[in-house]
Amino acid sequence: MSDLVELTIDGKKVSVPKGTLLVEAAKTVGIEIPVFCYHEKLKPVGACRMCLVEIEKMPRLQTACTTPVGPGMVVNTKTKGAVDGQQSVLELLLANHPLDCPICDKGGECPLQDNSFKSGGTTSRLAEPKRAKEKALPLSDTIVLDRERCILCYRCTRFQEEIPGDSAIVPLERGGESVIGTLTGESFDSPFSGNTVELCPVGALTSRQYRFRSRPWDLQHVPSVCSGCSVGCNVRLDVRDATILRVLARENKAIDDGWLCDTGRYQSLPPAITAAHAGPEGKNRRVRSPMVRVNGTLQKATFADAIARAAALLRSGKSAIALSARLTDEACQVAGAALRGAFPNTAIGFIEPVVSPWPVQGRIQNLAKVKRIVDLGCDPWHTLPILALWLRKATTAGAPLVVVGPDNGLWRDSKHWLKVGNDGLVAAAEALAAALAGKPATPEATAAAAALKGDGPAAVLLGAPFAGNARLRAAADAIAQALGVTAETGFRGAPLRAFNARGAANHAPELARTDVLAGSPQVVCSIGCDAPVVVPGGKAIVVTSGAVPDSAEVEVVLPLAHPYETTGHVTNLDGQRQALQAAGQRPADVRMDHELLQALANAAAVPAGGRA
Amino acid sequence: MSGAHTVDHANRQKVTLSAACRSAIQAEVAKYPKPRTALLPSLKLAQKEVGWLPPEVVAQVADLVGVSHAQAQELTTFYSMLHTEPHGRLHVEVCTQVPCGFMGGDRLVQQLEQGLGIAEGQTTPDGGVSLHKTVECMGACHRAPMCRVGDHYVESVREPADVQALCASLKAGKVPATAGTRNHDFHPAPAPAKVGASANYTPILLRHQPRTTQVSLAEYRAGGGYQALEKALRSMTPDAVTNVVKDANLRGRGGAAFSAGMKWSFVPKVPGPKYLVVNADESEPGTFKDRELMEVESHMLVEGMAIASFAIGCNEAFLYLRGEYVEAGERMRAAVAEAKAAGLLGKGVLGTNFDLEIHVFLGAGAYICGEETALLESLEGRRPMPRSRPPFPAVAGLYQRPTVVNNVETIVNVPHIVQNGADWYKAIGPNPKSAGPKIYCLSGAVNRPGNYELPLGATTFRELIENQGGGVRGGRKIKGVLPAGISAPIVPADKLDAKLDYEGVQAAGSMLGSASLIVIPDDVDIVRAATRMVEFFRHESCGKCTPCREGVAWLHKVLQRIEGGQGKTEDIDFLLSLSDRIAGKVLCALGDFATSPVKATIAHFRSEFIAAITGGRGASDDWSKRS
Ligand SMILES: Cc1cc2nc3c(=O)[nH]c(=O)nc-3n(C[C@H](O)[C@H](O)[C@H](O)COP(=O)(O)O)c2cc1C
Ligand code: SF4
Ligand code: SF4
Ligand code: SF4
Ligand code: FES
Ligand code: FES
């Protein structure tokens, strides 16, 4: 290929595409150039100077993270000059760095520690007192900053500026006094803030959830999928002593591009974990063992007794089984087949919609490349946060974004925001459709339509809560057609938020449209639902990985494994099926969803009062 | 920038910006190609109204400009002229940098402390006056010692009577109206005799010296002004203009001496906006030439900007002045308005189809904004940290568009080159490779400090000091001369016969840079001078890159210890080795500059460092040698 560039790094011949940075070129032949500020997903800044290398014919040392390859370049990363450069930087970085390693969260996975060891442990010659800055400064409810440990690599601030674009934290002051922070009195408010903790190359930004909870070498890593919403971001669960301590990103280039939102990162954990950190009101109330109501009070029971009681109750009268759309594909299969067959007289169905009225077509990653975008009340920033980051890739490349609706987390990136209340959505969408068709419309819609002129792939998102409205769907269709949206290159749809809505629709299609509570059931078994159904005066069976509602109607309680404690599959909003792998250790009576549903189906086969 | 946190934010009355201020901010936002450029001017407008920038005001400005609150605070805390704490109604800042410091600046601080009855850093009990010393030079070194009272320069506060008058007026709550205020109607007097290099030379740029009032449009035109613009627009192509500037070997006067015509020729001929940005940040200690050019020869700069813009295809040019140059800024704004009204700017310049708007933009106190890429960041409303290159500004500069950055003095040469041709220009001065008029800023211990324009290379250090500067004050000997402000190595007394051009000063072991010559007499304590100079760089380091941010602060700590009489013999070699860990490893030249006061003073005056360490000296507030 003509745009390959050949050069030499440490005597090795390298051939890489034009424009490749030296750090990346070196990696292709197994040469690791030490870096701090460089991160492949952020724009290079050349701030830390750790990656200094010698390039023949250049008078000064150059930073490998900012220098693109050049034909015939001769680069040396380990010569005396280069090593002197790297060691100088290291010594100066350590000059004011506290000697916190033994008590630092980053200890054991810290590039600063590693690079110092590698370079032979430069000892600081600083006879002067080290500079004092704030330690353990809470930036938000979830993040704490140690300003002495910060090496000012600007990864965190670059992330906020470049990826979500909200610049929620910035460098303050200047020179040696520089610190990371916010406006005095404000907190670090961004739905993506947790990514900065992962990006921070030292122990400066730490998560309050994880702080001091473990050392890296004591952790077991389990790959899974975020259960926060239907985007399906890939995660790594860090487990210690059977407890899931933190959720980290595990890059999937087609789904999350390496980022997580804070809802996923901090709020998707089972309560056993989050409650311990959520302050007194979040007291750990996760139910751990089966219970049945005896003489008016809930009392511990064996799994077999509880499930038998549940089955009996379900057969005792007008009953329903309400399923969460967070259940795995496997559980949905059991529900649609064995469970359906076992309880022929019971209404079974999902508590929330699992079939989108305006189904998603097209892949998430298409969003990065679209040239024109319309959002009709979806507001992904707040509802499906990682989708918003994909959309930003398109808008920062120049794609116009037109938003119609009351809320718009992407307001900074919107070309036009037709701000209307929920009740104005249909009219505004119709106006936009009309304007795109060249018909007279409101001035706002006409201006927005003008901005959408052009060609190339496009995306139209519709807010699922409003997608039941046929006129709105018709407008969305018209807009998608006007923009020439195709599933191959673009994206259209009203994505449902629930974790496994799409998997549920695929694996239990016959349960998908049941209005499960329509028949006024007296006995309702809620399986995995965020808010278990309690019919006043009726009887409730609660299968949950959370807390038990404090109500006399609850007759049976069955603890359910959280998706992170479950092995199975889920299908995300654009239809990709991904595996979950159980992490941590559950008490024996905390069952995975498909096991529990199977047990319930089996129990139904046993005649009331009898034994299996 | 914030100092100690003393404000009780919880119990403070919150401030809401007035409707007038809000609409002034909205006007700023509408003015520039991108709204964020208005962030810094908007913060300044808000500060003008409120007196300082409490968080709720920063938030209101941020909302009006459309940036995050944190982004507005980022600038508020970076620039030294923006205040996160209130200060007195009159804010007095005394320059103590080299040369002001040893020319009486430190003494002036003490005198004001006594006169006002407060310590430096404090505010009088009635909230009337606050007193601060700065390590930032304010571009008034030829009128040392000086201070700023709010936006007003009070210069040449030399005699006891000057100090008394200043104190009296401050106590009365008034900006002093004494000689040496912003309208400084005086200049080195009597004017130096025409001897040596100046004997047969008539200044081309500073042609109205010793005048200090602004040359009006009518006057400028009467002297042939704007004819070069006519010529360029009516009879030359943009490339022809670039070529004549290239042929003339006009080398950039901002320090790096790069060929201006060459730089213009790098601008790609792509569609879309291109920008000319003229660098008037002039914050190098000892430098005050651009100030005089802008205050007096404003139209020459406007004309030069118009021609340069035509050459590179720019329709929107920026003049970036340091924030302290309020007077120069006002005069430049007036000149731009005058030129626009006369059809020399704006839509269809001189009836041609060339359009040009000029924005006069003021910074807010940050030396790093003189570095061209930091300047661009500042113009974009971002934290002014230098960019890593490539890409170079000619390819991706302001708003990532092709941009030429030139110094004020570079640009004022352009009309003359266009009018008179490259050969005429190259014949000015003995060295055709570095030809043309050059303004030498002469300050420090000379009898007649000031700006002197001479042909480049036509004079030596010694001749300039003797012939123009009228010799050393008090008949003292010279210890050394800093040739490029405090950024280049000091030239010791035995090298003063070097020619003052780029090659000559380089041969003497230093750099001509901006040609800001600070004469240091033999009785100045070099350890103190080095400490003060390094303090400047520590204060002005943007903090982006590790070696400069950490290393310069470290250098300063060690120097402070030596200066305070606590030095150790090994400190000297340590300072040198630390300098090597910084120089050549930093992102921009500031970090390199910061090491030259250390390396060069130790190289030439090591014995003074040794004496300071072994001589049992105690802390002292006297600039003269103590051991
Ligand atoms: C720390 C630093 C400060 C600088 N300050 C100035 C300045 O105040 N004025 C200036 O014209 N150039 C300054 N420069 C040089 C500019 O980066 C740039 O080279 C210059 O403006 C180009 O103009 P010229 O080619 O006309 O000289 C500075 C450079 C550095 C590294
Ligand atoms: S907090 Fe961490 S990521 Fe942010 S600048 Fe400091 S070291 Fe870098
Ligand atoms: S976008 Fe959804 S799946 Fe991704 S991290 Fe956030 S909550 Fe989890
Ligand atoms: S050398 Fe100093 S001023 Fe220049 S980028 Fe680095 S820290 Fe900033
Ligand atoms: S990694 Fe290259 S400068 Fe920081
Ligand atoms: S004004 Fe004081 S040193 Fe320049």
mmCIF file of N, CA, C and O in Angstrom, chain B residues 48 81 90-93 138 146-155 166 170 174-177 180-184 291 323-327 330:
data_model
loop_
_atom_site.group_PDB
_atom_site.id
_atom_site.type_symbol
_atom_site.label_atom_id
_atom_site.label_comp_id
_atom_site.label_asym_id
_atom_site.label_seq_id
_atom_site.Cartn_x
_atom_site.Cartn_y
_atom_site.Cartn_z
ATOM 1 N N LYS B 48 -15.136 43.803 36.061
ATOM 2 C CA LYS B 48 -15.191 45.265 36.081
ATOM 3 C C LYS B 48 -16.415 45.731 36.870
ATOM 4 O O LYS B 48 -16.355 46.686 37.636
ATOM 5 N N MET B 81 -4.754 38.549 36.261
ATOM 6 C CA MET B 81 -5.561 39.756 36.400
ATOM 7 C C MET B 81 -7.017 39.453 36.747
ATOM 8 O O MET B 81 -7.817 40.363 36.903
ATOM 9 N N LEU B 90 -8.708 50.539 45.228
ATOM 10 C CA LEU B 90 -7.552 50.785 44.379
ATOM 11 C C LEU B 90 -6.580 49.631 44.595
ATOM 12 O O LEU B 90 -6.187 49.351 45.726
ATOM 13 N N HIS B 91 -6.231 48.990 43.518
ATOM 14 C CA HIS B 91 -5.373 47.814 43.621
ATOM 15 C C HIS B 91 -4.003 48.218 43.083
ATOM 16 O O HIS B 91 -3.872 48.531 41.907
ATOM 17 N N VAL B 92 -3.019 48.259 43.983
ATOM 18 C CA VAL B 92 -1.692 48.733 43.590
ATOM 19 C C VAL B 92 -0.765 47.541 43.414
ATOM 20 O O VAL B 92 -0.624 46.706 44.309
ATOM 21 N N GLU B 93 -0.141 47.465 42.257
ATOM 22 C CA GLU B 93 0.788 46.372 42.000
ATOM 23 C C GLU B 93 2.134 46.959 41.597
ATOM 24 O O GLU B 93 2.232 47.676 40.597
ATOM 25 N N MET B 138 5.828 44.852 33.553
ATOM 26 C CA MET B 138 4.622 45.406 32.930
ATOM 27 C C MET B 138 4.918 46.215 31.680
ATOM 28 O O MET B 138 4.068 46.964 31.198
ATOM 29 N N MET B 146 8.025 51.388 38.851
ATOM 30 C CA MET B 146 6.663 51.726 38.442
ATOM 31 C C MET B 146 5.672 50.843 39.170
ATOM 32 O O MET B 146 6.040 49.856 39.797
ATOM 33 N N CYS B 147 4.431 51.254 39.098
ATOM 34 C CA CYS B 147 3.385 50.370 39.606
ATOM 35 C C CYS B 147 2.137 50.588 38.773
ATOM 36 O O CYS B 147 2.060 51.524 37.980
ATOM 37 N N ARG B 148 1.223 49.679 38.956
ATOM 38 C CA ARG B 148 -0.060 49.832 38.299
ATOM 39 C C ARG B 148 -1.096 50.092 39.373
ATOM 40 O O ARG B 148 -1.113 49.408 40.403
ATOM 41 N N VAL B 149 -1.963 51.050 39.166
ATOM 42 C CA VAL B 149 -3.079 51.274 40.085
ATOM 43 C C VAL B 149 -4.329 50.973 39.268
ATOM 44 O O VAL B 149 -4.681 51.732 38.368
ATOM 45 N N GLY B 150 -4.935 49.854 39.561
ATOM 46 C CA GLY B 150 -6.021 49.405 38.686
ATOM 47 C C GLY B 150 -5.467 49.250 37.282
ATOM 48 O O GLY B 150 -4.459 48.592 37.080
ATOM 49 N N ASP B 151 -6.116 49.897 36.330
ATOM 50 C CA ASP B 151 -5.681 49.802 34.938
ATOM 51 C C ASP B 151 -4.615 50.822 34.581
ATOM 52 O O ASP B 151 -4.169 50.872 33.444
ATOM 53 N N HIS B 152 -4.251 51.682 35.529
ATOM 54 C CA HIS B 152 -3.410 52.826 35.183
ATOM 55 C C HIS B 152 -1.957 52.606 35.565
ATOM 56 O O HIS B 152 -1.664 52.147 36.656
ATOM 57 N N TYR B 153 -1.081 52.946 34.656
ATOM 58 C CA TYR B 153 0.342 52.850 34.941
ATOM 59 C C TYR B 153 0.800 54.108 35.668
ATOM 60 O O TYR B 153 0.465 55.225 35.263
ATOM 61 N N VAL B 154 1.553 53.928 36.716
ATOM 62 C CA VAL B 154 2.199 55.056 37.390
ATOM 63 C C VAL B 154 3.690 54.767 37.293
ATOM 64 O O VAL B 154 4.184 53.812 37.883
ATOM 65 N N GLU B 155 4.372 55.578 36.518
ATOM 66 C CA GLU B 155 5.736 55.226 36.144
ATOM 67 C C GLU B 155 6.742 56.215 36.701
ATOM 68 O O GLU B 155 6.390 57.331 37.102
ATOM 69 N N LEU B 166 2.202 59.895 45.311
ATOM 70 C CA LEU B 166 1.467 58.657 45.035
ATOM 71 C C LEU B 166 0.662 58.227 46.265
ATOM 72 O O LEU B 166 -0.528 57.932 46.175
ATOM 73 N N LEU B 170 -3.372 57.962 46.678
ATOM 74 C CA LEU B 170 -4.004 56.673 46.982
ATOM 75 C C LEU B 170 -4.888 56.790 48.205
ATOM 76 O O LEU B 170 -6.013 56.290 48.247
ATOM 77 N N LYS B 174 -7.811 58.206 45.003
ATOM 78 C CA LYS B 174 -7.742 58.652 43.602
ATOM 79 C C LYS B 174 -6.585 57.992 42.866
ATOM 80 O O LYS B 174 -5.520 57.741 43.428
ATOM 81 N N VAL B 175 -6.805 57.760 41.609
ATOM 82 C CA VAL B 175 -5.714 57.331 40.739
ATOM 83 C C VAL B 175 -4.809 58.535 40.554
ATOM 84 O O VAL B 175 -5.286 59.615 40.208
ATOM 85 N N PRO B 176 -3.514 58.376 40.832
ATOM 86 C CA PRO B 176 -2.643 59.546 40.796
ATOM 87 C C PRO B 176 -2.593 60.209 39.425
ATOM 88 O O PRO B 176 -2.650 59.546 38.399
ATOM 89 N N ALA B 177 -2.485 61.507 39.452
ATOM 90 C CA ALA B 177 -2.404 62.260 38.204
ATOM 91 C C ALA B 177 -1.013 62.856 38.045
ATOM 92 O O ALA B 177 -0.824 63.812 37.315
ATOM 93 N N GLY B 180 4.171 60.719 34.787
ATOM 94 C CA GLY B 180 4.436 59.290 34.730
ATOM 95 C C GLY B 180 3.172 58.468 34.872
ATOM 96 O O GLY B 180 3.222 57.293 35.120
ATOM 97 N N THR B 181 2.018 59.036 34.689
ATOM 98 C CA THR B 181 0.808 58.222 34.672
ATOM 99 C C THR B 181 0.598 57.732 33.258
ATOM 100 O O THR B 181 1.462 57.872 32.400
ATOM 101 N N ARG B 182 -0.584 57.245 33.005
ATOM 102 C CA ARG B 182 -0.826 56.574 31.728
ATOM 103 C C ARG B 182 -0.505 57.454 30.536
ATOM 104 O O ARG B 182 -0.225 56.973 29.461
ATOM 105 N N ASN B 183 -0.598 58.747 30.702
ATOM 106 C CA ASN B 183 -0.309 59.570 29.536
ATOM 107 C C ASN B 183 1.140 60.021 29.459
ATOM 108 O O ASN B 183 1.480 60.887 28.665
ATOM 109 N N HIS B 184 1.947 59.448 30.325
ATOM 110 C CA HIS B 184 3.400 59.606 30.294
ATOM 111 C C HIS B 184 3.937 60.526 29.199
ATOM 112 O O HIS B 184 4.598 60.091 28.270
ATOM 113 N N ARG B 291 4.614 48.216 22.791
ATOM 114 C CA ARG B 291 3.749 49.178 23.465
ATOM 115 C C ARG B 291 3.865 50.550 22.826
ATOM 116 O O ARG B 291 2.864 51.184 22.491
ATOM 117 N N GLY B 323 -2.953 41.877 28.832
ATOM 118 C CA GLY B 323 -4.067 42.520 29.515
ATOM 119 C C GLY B 323 -3.713 43.849 30.147
ATOM 120 O O GLY B 323 -4.557 44.739 30.284
ATOM 121 N N GLU B 324 -2.455 44.024 30.532
ATOM 122 C CA GLU B 324 -2.050 45.258 31.199
ATOM 123 C C GLU B 324 -2.002 46.441 30.234
ATOM 124 O O GLU B 324 -2.023 47.583 30.660
ATOM 125 N N TYR B 325 -1.921 46.153 28.938
ATOM 126 C CA TYR B 325 -1.800 47.241 27.958
ATOM 127 C C TYR B 325 -3.170 47.840 27.631
ATOM 128 O O TYR B 325 -3.607 47.854 26.472
ATOM 129 N N VAL B 326 -3.816 48.361 28.646
ATOM 130 C CA VAL B 326 -5.156 48.924 28.467
ATOM 131 C C VAL B 326 -5.097 50.164 27.579
ATOM 132 O O VAL B 326 -5.892 50.332 26.654
ATOM 133 N N GLU B 327 -4.109 51.011 27.869
ATOM 134 C CA GLU B 327 -3.977 52.244 27.095
ATOM 135 C C GLU B 327 -3.699 51.921 25.621
ATOM 136 O O GLU B 327 -4.357 52.450 24.721
ATOM 137 N N GLU B 330 -6.821 50.654 23.994
ATOM 138 C CA GLU B 330 -7.805 51.686 23.654
ATOM 139 C C GLU B 330 -7.371 52.455 22.405
ATOM 140 O O GLU B 330 -8.180 52.765 21.537
#
